[in-house]
């Protein structure tokens, strides 16, 4: 019962995180290349760093969404209404 509430929320935030990652990685690569172009010592930016950061972002966001959704899904509505 609780997972029927949690799973759709996790999938919703997963899509949001994936869309933001798809938008932000090319933008970050473009901006970093332009910024680093001004330095004498040249370095390459490995793409795996951005992918790793995106993965960590998705994992942390899943933990946060899971925790709050799980906590809200387990609240008894009668007790919530009585307390408020």
Short mmCIF file of C-alpha atoms in Angstrom, two decimals:
data_model
loop_
_atom_site.label_atom_id
_atom_site.label_comp_id
_atom_site.label_asym_id
_atom_site.label_seq_id
_atom_site.Cartn_x
_atom_site.Cartn_y
_atom_site.Cartn_z
CA UNK A 1 0.00 0.00 0.00
CA UNK A 2 2.73 2.46 0.96
CA UNK A 3 4.79 1.61 -2.11
CA UNK A 4 1.82 2.42 -4.35
CA UNK A 5 2.19 5.98 -3.11
CA UNK A 6 5.99 6.12 -3.06
CA UNK A 7 6.81 4.62 -6.46
CA UNK A 8 4.93 7.17 -8.61
CA UNK A 9 6.55 10.01 -6.68
CA UNK A 10 10.01 8.50 -7.15
CA UNK A 11 9.43 8.09 -10.87
CA UNK A 12 8.13 11.66 -11.17
CA UNK A 13 11.26 13.09 -9.54
CA UNK A 14 13.49 10.72 -11.51
CA UNK A 15 12.14 12.18 -14.75
CA UNK A 16 12.68 15.71 -13.46
CA UNK A 17 16.26 14.89 -12.47
CA UNK A 18 16.97 13.23 -15.83
CA UNK A 19 15.56 16.16 -17.78
CA UNK A 20 17.60 18.63 -15.75
CA UNK A 21 20.70 16.49 -16.26
CA UNK A 22 20.21 16.33 -20.02
CA UNK A 23 19.92 20.12 -20.09
CA UNK A 24 22.72 20.91 -17.65
CA UNK A 25 25.54 18.63 -18.84
CA UNK A 26 25.91 20.17 -22.32
CA UNK A 27 25.50 23.66 -20.86
CA UNK A 28 28.17 22.99 -18.22
CA UNK A 29 30.55 21.52 -20.80
CA UNK A 30 30.08 24.53 -23.07
CA UNK A 31 30.63 27.05 -20.27
CA UNK A 32 33.66 25.21 -18.88
CA UNK A 33 35.26 25.01 -22.32
CA UNK A 34 34.77 28.76 -22.85
CA UNK A 35 36.10 29.58 -19.39
CA UNK A 36 39.16 27.32 -19.68
CA UNK A 37 39.97 28.65 -23.15
CA UNK A 38 41.50 31.77 -21.56
CA UNK A 39 44.20 29.88 -19.65
CA UNK A 40 47.66 29.12 -21.03
CA UNK A 41 47.79 25.64 -19.52
CA UNK A 42 45.14 23.56 -21.33
CA UNK A 43 43.23 20.72 -19.72
CA UNK A 44 40.48 18.50 -21.03
CA UNK A 45 37.26 18.10 -19.12
CA UNK A 46 36.28 14.45 -18.82
CA UNK A 47 32.58 13.88 -19.38
CA UNK A 48 32.48 11.12 -16.77
CA UNK A 49 32.77 13.73 -14.00
CA UNK A 50 29.48 15.30 -15.07
CA UNK A 51 27.83 11.89 -15.37
CA UNK A 52 29.07 10.93 -11.90
CA UNK A 53 27.73 14.17 -10.42
CA UNK A 54 24.39 13.59 -12.13
CA UNK A 55 24.22 10.07 -10.70
CA UNK A 56 24.97 11.32 -7.19
CA UNK A 57 22.33 14.03 -7.61
CA UNK A 58 19.73 11.46 -8.65
CA UNK A 59 20.59 9.13 -5.75
CA UNK A 60 20.39 11.92 -3.16
CA UNK A 61 17.14 13.24 -4.58
CA UNK A 62 15.66 9.72 -4.51
CA UNK A 63 16.63 9.32 -0.85
CA UNK A 64 15.07 12.68 0.04
CA UNK A 65 11.86 11.99 -1.90
CA UNK A 66 11.62 8.44 -0.53
CA UNK A 67 12.05 9.59 3.06
CA UNK A 68 9.44 12.34 2.92
CA UNK A 69 6.94 10.33 0.87
CA UNK A 70 7.32 7.29 3.13
CA UNK A 71 6.81 9.42 6.21
CA UNK A 72 3.69 11.07 4.76
CA UNK A 73 2.27 7.78 3.47
CA UNK A 74 2.42 6.21 6.92
CA UNK A 75 0.51 9.01 8.68
CA UNK A 76 -2.92 8.01 9.90
CA UNK A 77 -5.35 10.60 8.42
CA UNK A 78 -7.56 10.54 11.52
CA UNK A 79 -4.66 11.41 13.82
CA UNK A 80 -3.47 14.10 11.42
CA UNK A 81 -6.88 15.79 11.32
CA UNK A 82 -7.30 15.50 15.09
CA UNK A 83 -3.86 17.01 15.80
CA UNK A 84 -4.40 19.94 13.45
#
